[in-house]
Tab-separated table of N, CA, C and O in Angstrom:
chain	number	residue	atom	x	y	z
A	1	MET	N	12.648	13.332	-10.510
A	1	MET	CA	12.661	13.045	-9.083
A	1	MET	C	14.086	13.171	-8.560
A	1	MET	O	15.023	12.690	-9.163
A	2	ARG	N	14.236	13.805	-7.408
A	2	ARG	CA	15.548	13.970	-6.795
A	2	ARG	C	15.906	12.725	-5.996
A	2	ARG	O	15.041	12.052	-5.446
A	3	THR	N	17.195	12.434	-5.927
A	3	THR	CA	17.658	11.307	-5.136
A	3	THR	C	18.104	11.828	-3.776
A	3	THR	O	18.974	12.676	-3.684
A	4	ARG	N	17.477	11.329	-2.728
A	4	ARG	CA	17.824	11.728	-1.378
A	4	ARG	C	17.462	10.606	-0.419
A	4	ARG	O	16.771	9.672	-0.772
A	5	LEU	N	17.924	10.727	0.813
A	5	LEU	CA	17.712	9.682	1.803
A	5	LEU	C	16.677	10.049	2.855
A	5	LEU	O	16.339	9.231	3.694
A	6	TYR	N	16.197	11.261	2.843
A	6	TYR	CA	15.251	11.713	3.856
A	6	TYR	C	14.082	12.412	3.180
A	6	TYR	O	14.170	12.875	2.060
A	7	ARG	N	12.970	12.480	3.888
A	7	ARG	CA	11.792	13.120	3.308
A	7	ARG	C	11.842	14.616	3.558
A	7	ARG	O	12.460	15.091	4.507
A	8	LEU	N	11.191	15.339	2.685
A	8	LEU	CA	11.110	16.789	2.830
A	8	LEU	C	9.973	17.140	3.781
A	8	LEU	O	8.901	16.535	3.732
A	9	LYS	N	10.202	18.113	4.631
A	9	LYS	CA	9.170	18.574	5.552
A	9	LYS	C	8.715	19.957	5.112
A	9	LYS	O	9.465	20.708	4.500
A	10	ARG	N	7.491	20.264	5.435
A	10	ARG	CA	6.985	21.582	5.079
A	10	ARG	C	7.558	22.617	6.035
A	10	ARG	O	7.889	22.332	7.179
A	11	LYS	N	7.680	23.824	5.539
A	11	LYS	CA	8.113	24.928	6.387
A	11	LYS	C	6.888	25.509	7.079
A	11	LYS	O	5.761	25.340	6.628
A	12	LYS	N	7.112	26.168	8.175
A	12	LYS	CA	6.002	26.704	8.965
A	12	LYS	C	5.170	27.676	8.124
A	12	LYS	O	5.692	28.653	7.592
A	13	GLY	N	3.908	27.353	7.977
A	13	GLY	CA	3.002	28.213	7.238
A	13	GLY	C	3.016	27.997	5.729
A	13	GLY	O	2.311	28.687	5.011
A	14	GLN	N	3.838	27.073	5.234
A	14	GLN	CA	3.898	26.824	3.793
A	14	GLN	C	3.661	25.340	3.528
A	14	GLN	O	4.379	24.490	4.067
A	15	PRO	N	2.691	25.008	2.701
A	15	PRO	CA	2.464	23.595	2.382
A	15	PRO	C	3.523	23.073	1.403
A	15	PRO	O	4.211	23.846	0.734
A	16	LEU	N	3.671	21.759	1.352
A	16	LEU	CA	4.589	21.144	0.394
A	16	LEU	C	4.010	21.238	-1.011
A	16	LEU	O	2.797	21.170	-1.208
A	17	SER	N	4.896	21.354	-1.983
A	17	SER	CA	4.426	21.369	-3.369
A	17	SER	C	4.024	19.956	-3.772
A	17	SER	O	4.367	18.966	-3.106
A	18	ALA	N	3.308	19.849	-4.865
A	18	ALA	CA	2.871	18.540	-5.358
A	18	ALA	C	4.077	17.675	-5.723
A	18	ALA	O	4.072	16.460	-5.507
A	19	GLU	N	5.121	18.304	-6.259
A	19	GLU	CA	6.327	17.557	-6.628
A	19	GLU	C	7.015	16.989	-5.386
A	19	GLU	O	7.452	15.841	-5.381
A	20	ASP	N	7.095	17.794	-4.324
A	20	ASP	CA	7.714	17.320	-3.089
A	20	ASP	C	6.906	16.189	-2.462
A	20	ASP	O	7.464	15.228	-1.931
A	21	LYS	N	5.578	16.293	-2.508
A	21	LYS	CA	4.736	15.214	-1.994
A	21	LYS	C	4.939	13.933	-2.785
A	21	LYS	O	5.008	12.838	-2.208
A	22	ALA	N	5.065	14.043	-4.105
A	22	ALA	CA	5.303	12.867	-4.947
A	22	ALA	C	6.665	12.258	-4.647
A	22	ALA	O	6.808	11.027	-4.607
A	23	ASP	N	7.658	13.122	-4.426
A	23	ASP	CA	8.999	12.624	-4.077
A	23	ASP	C	8.968	11.872	-2.749
A	23	ASP	O	9.587	10.810	-2.610
A	24	ASN	N	8.269	12.425	-1.758
A	24	ASN	CA	8.164	11.763	-0.450
A	24	ASN	C	7.461	10.412	-0.575
A	24	ASN	O	7.850	9.432	0.058
A	25	LYS	N	6.438	10.355	-1.400
A	25	LYS	CA	5.698	9.102	-1.580
A	25	LYS	C	6.584	8.047	-2.255
A	25	LYS	O	6.590	6.882	-1.843
A	26	ALA	N	7.347	8.441	-3.277
A	26	ALA	CA	8.250	7.505	-3.961
A	26	ALA	C	9.335	7.011	-3.015
A	26	ALA	O	9.697	5.827	-3.023
A	27	LEU	N	9.849	7.913	-2.179
A	27	LEU	CA	10.879	7.534	-1.215
A	27	LEU	C	10.327	6.539	-0.193
A	27	LEU	O	10.981	5.560	0.147
A	28	SER	N	9.101	6.760	0.266
A	28	SER	CA	8.521	5.853	1.257
A	28	SER	C	8.269	4.473	0.659
A	28	SER	O	8.389	3.466	1.357
A	29	LYS	N	7.950	4.407	-0.625
A	29	LYS	CA	7.754	3.110	-1.272
A	29	LYS	C	9.058	2.327	-1.351
A	29	LYS	O	9.059	1.100	-1.242
A	30	GLN	N	10.176	3.024	-1.547
A	30	GLN	CA	11.476	2.352	-1.563
A	30	GLN	C	11.869	1.919	-0.155
A	30	GLN	O	12.399	0.825	0.043
A	31	ARG	N	11.628	2.791	0.812
A	31	ARG	CA	12.044	2.514	2.180
A	31	ARG	C	11.295	1.335	2.800
A	31	ARG	O	11.871	0.583	3.584
A	32	ILE	N	10.037	1.187	2.482
A	32	ILE	CA	9.242	0.147	3.135
A	32	ILE	C	9.763	-1.233	2.779
A	32	ILE	O	9.771	-2.148	3.608
A	33	PHE	N	10.240	-1.399	1.552
A	33	PHE	CA	10.793	-2.689	1.163
A	33	PHE	C	12.026	-3.017	1.996
A	33	PHE	O	12.185	-4.139	2.487
A	34	ILE	N	12.893	-2.031	2.199
A	34	ILE	CA	14.103	-2.234	3.009
A	34	ILE	C	13.725	-2.533	4.455
A	34	ILE	O	14.339	-3.396	5.104
A	35	GLU	N	12.711	-1.857	4.975
A	35	GLU	CA	12.288	-2.110	6.353
A	35	GLU	C	11.738	-3.522	6.521
A	35	GLU	O	11.941	-4.156	7.554
A	36	HIS	N	11.067	-4.044	5.513
A	36	HIS	CA	10.580	-5.418	5.584
A	36	HIS	C	11.741	-6.411	5.598
A	36	HIS	O	11.703	-7.423	6.309
A	37	VAL	N	12.782	-6.145	4.828
A	37	VAL	CA	13.965	-7.012	4.828
A	37	VAL	C	14.642	-6.958	6.191
A	37	VAL	O	15.045	-7.999	6.736
A	38	ASN	N	14.757	-5.750	6.769
A	38	ASN	CA	15.347	-5.625	8.110
A	38	ASN	C	14.551	-6.418	9.130
A	38	ASN	O	15.121	-7.064	10.017
A	39	ARG	N	13.230	-6.389	9.024
A	39	ARG	CA	12.392	-7.146	9.942
A	39	ARG	C	12.659	-8.635	9.823
A	39	ARG	O	12.734	-9.346	10.813
A	40	ARG	N	12.780	-9.109	8.588
A	40	ARG	CA	13.069	-10.533	8.380
A	40	ARG	C	14.385	-10.928	9.026
A	40	ARG	O	14.518	-12.012	9.587
A	41	CYS	N	15.381	-10.055	8.949
A	41	CYS	CA	16.675	-10.352	9.569
A	41	CYS	C	16.551	-10.376	11.089
A	41	CYS	O	17.172	-11.204	11.759
A	42	LYS	N	15.737	-9.489	11.638
A	42	LYS	CA	15.588	-9.420	13.091
A	42	LYS	C	14.842	-10.612	13.661
A	42	LYS	O	14.971	-10.911	14.843
A	43	ILE	N	14.081	-11.309	12.834
A	43	ILE	CA	13.398	-12.510	13.306
A	43	ILE	C	14.423	-13.541	13.773
A	43	ILE	O	14.183	-14.285	14.720
A	44	PHE	N	15.581	-13.565	13.121
A	44	PHE	CA	16.624	-14.525	13.488
A	44	PHE	C	17.410	-14.086	14.720
A	44	PHE	O	18.299	-14.784	15.165
A	45	ARG	N	17.145	-12.910	15.244
A	45	ARG	CA	17.669	-12.390	16.507
A	45	ARG	C	19.164	-12.121	16.512
A	45	ARG	O	19.707	-11.741	17.529
A	46	ILE	N	19.858	-12.303	15.401
A	46	ILE	CA	21.290	-12.005	15.394
A	46	ILE	C	21.531	-10.499	15.403
A	46	ILE	O	22.546	-10.034	15.903
A	47	THR	N	20.592	-9.725	14.878
A	47	THR	CA	20.793	-8.284	14.802
A	47	THR	C	20.318	-7.548	16.049
A	47	THR	O	20.758	-6.440	16.301
A	48	LYS	N	19.441	-8.138	16.842
A	48	LYS	CA	18.909	-7.396	17.989
A	48	LYS	C	19.350	-7.940	19.342
A	48	LYS	O	19.186	-7.263	20.336
A	49	ASP	N	19.894	-9.127	19.408
A	49	ASP	CA	20.344	-9.684	20.678
A	49	ASP	C	21.865	-9.758	20.707
A	49	ASP	O	22.532	-9.612	19.695
A	50	VAL	N	22.383	-10.014	21.887
A	50	VAL	CA	23.815	-10.220	22.045
A	50	VAL	C	24.172	-11.568	21.433
A	50	VAL	O	23.516	-12.580	21.725
A	51	TYR	N	25.172	-11.570	20.559
A	51	TYR	CA	25.600	-12.819	19.940
A	51	TYR	C	26.410	-13.614	20.955
A	51	TYR	O	27.416	-13.147	21.478
A	52	ARG	N	25.964	-14.819	21.260
A	52	ARG	CA	26.597	-15.614	22.306
A	52	ARG	C	27.431	-16.766	21.759
A	52	ARG	O	27.940	-17.577	22.519
A	53	GLY	N	27.555	-16.821	20.441
A	53	GLY	CA	28.378	-17.858	19.845
A	53	GLY	C	29.840	-17.454	19.811
A	53	GLY	O	30.242	-16.412	20.330
A	54	LYS	N	30.641	-18.283	19.181
A	54	LYS	CA	32.057	-17.961	19.035
A	54	LYS	C	32.205	-16.804	18.059
A	54	LYS	O	31.511	-16.725	17.056
A	55	HIS	N	33.134	-15.905	18.371
A	55	HIS	CA	33.321	-14.715	17.548
A	55	HIS	C	33.708	-15.070	16.111
A	55	HIS	O	33.280	-14.405	15.177
A	56	LYS	N	34.471	-16.126	15.939
A	56	LYS	CA	34.897	-16.490	14.589
A	56	LYS	C	33.740	-17.030	13.743
A	56	LYS	O	33.834	-17.080	12.525
A	57	HIS	N	32.619	-17.400	14.365
A	57	HIS	CA	31.466	-17.912	13.622
A	57	HIS	C	30.409	-16.837	13.360
A	57	HIS	O	29.384	-17.116	12.733
A	58	TYR	N	30.642	-15.603	13.830
A	58	TYR	CA	29.650	-14.544	13.674
A	58	TYR	C	29.367	-14.247	12.204
A	58	TYR	O	28.211	-14.174	11.794
A	59	SER	N	30.408	-14.089	11.401
A	59	SER	CA	30.196	-13.756	9.991
A	59	SER	C	29.531	-14.917	9.256
A	59	SER	O	28.692	-14.696	8.373
A	60	LEU	N	29.877	-16.130	9.615
A	60	LEU	CA	29.239	-17.290	8.991
A	60	LEU	C	27.747	-17.334	9.333
A	60	LEU	O	26.915	-17.579	8.464
A	61	THR	N	27.436	-17.054	10.581
A	61	THR	CA	26.036	-17.043	11.008
A	61	THR	C	25.266	-15.924	10.305
A	61	THR	O	24.150	-16.134	9.826
A	62	TRP	N	25.873	-14.742	10.222
A	62	TRP	CA	25.214	-13.622	9.567
A	62	TRP	C	25.006	-13.910	8.079
A	62	TRP	O	23.970	-13.574	7.512
A	63	ASN	N	25.982	-14.524	7.426
A	63	ASN	CA	25.845	-14.879	6.013
A	63	ASN	C	24.719	-15.889	5.807
A	63	ASN	O	24.005	-15.833	4.804
A	64	LEU	N	24.552	-16.801	6.734
A	64	LEU	CA	23.468	-17.777	6.654
A	64	LEU	C	22.106	-17.093	6.776
A	64	LEU	O	21.188	-17.381	6.010
A	65	VAL	N	21.984	-16.157	7.716
A	65	VAL	CA	20.737	-15.412	7.878
A	65	VAL	C	20.439	-14.603	6.620
A	65	VAL	O	19.316	-14.596	6.115
A	66	ALA	N	21.462	-13.942	6.086
A	66	ALA	CA	21.270	-13.142	4.869
A	66	ALA	C	20.870	-14.027	3.693
A	66	ALA	O	20.011	-13.645	2.882
A	67	ALA	N	21.447	-15.208	3.600
A	67	ALA	CA	21.091	-16.127	2.520
A	67	ALA	C	19.639	-16.575	2.642
A	67	ALA	O	18.922	-16.659	1.630
A	68	LEU	N	19.184	-16.855	3.856
A	68	LEU	CA	17.789	-17.263	4.056
A	68	LEU	C	16.820	-16.129	3.713
A	68	LEU	O	15.783	-16.366	3.095
A	69	VAL	N	17.172	-14.923	4.100
A	69	VAL	CA	16.313	-13.784	3.777
A	69	VAL	C	16.314	-13.541	2.275
A	69	VAL	O	15.268	-13.286	1.672
A	70	ASN	N	17.482	-13.643	1.635
A	70	ASN	CA	17.545	-13.467	0.183
A	70	ASN	C	16.766	-14.557	-0.529
A	70	ASN	O	16.155	-14.288	-1.566
A	71	LEU	N	16.795	-15.761	-0.012
A	71	LEU	CA	16.029	-16.847	-0.604
A	71	LEU	C	14.532	-16.555	-0.525
A	71	LEU	O	13.800	-16.772	-1.469
A	72	ARG	N	14.116	-15.975	0.587
A	72	ARG	CA	12.710	-15.616	0.769
A	72	ARG	C	12.272	-14.549	-0.228
A	72	ARG	O	11.214	-14.605	-0.807
A	73	TYR	N	13.127	-13.522	-0.413
A	73	TYR	CA	12.780	-12.418	-1.286
A	73	TYR	C	13.242	-12.631	-2.727
A	73	TYR	O	12.962	-11.802	-3.574
A	74	GLY	N	13.909	-13.718	-3.012
A	74	GLY	CA	14.349	-13.992	-4.380
A	74	GLY	C	13.211	-14.329	-5.313
A	74	GLY	O	13.320	-14.226	-6.528
A	75	CYS	N	12.086	-14.719	-4.752
A	75	CYS	CA	10.920	-15.109	-5.567
A	75	CYS	C	10.092	-13.907	-5.998
A	75	CYS	O	9.151	-14.048	-6.752
A	76	ILE	N	10.426	-12.720	-5.497
A	76	ILE	CA	9.636	-11.525	-5.828
A	76	ILE	C	10.016	-11.031	-7.212
A	76	ILE	O	11.083	-10.972	-7.621
C-alpha cells in the first residue's frame, strides 16, 4: 500500500484498479478516525468560534480540550 494524503480518482473513461480502490478504502478508514477526533474538539467550540478569553490563556484552554478528548479516546 502506498502512503499518501489524498485519494486517487479515476481518469476519464478508465476505471480504478482493484489496488487503487483498496488503497482508497484503507485511507478513508484512517481519515474517519481523525475526523471523529476533530468533531470532538469542535464540540468545545474553541476551534470554530472566536476565542473571547485572555490571549495568554488560549494555549491552556486548548490543552485542556485536547486532554479531555484524549481521555475520551484513551479507552479505545
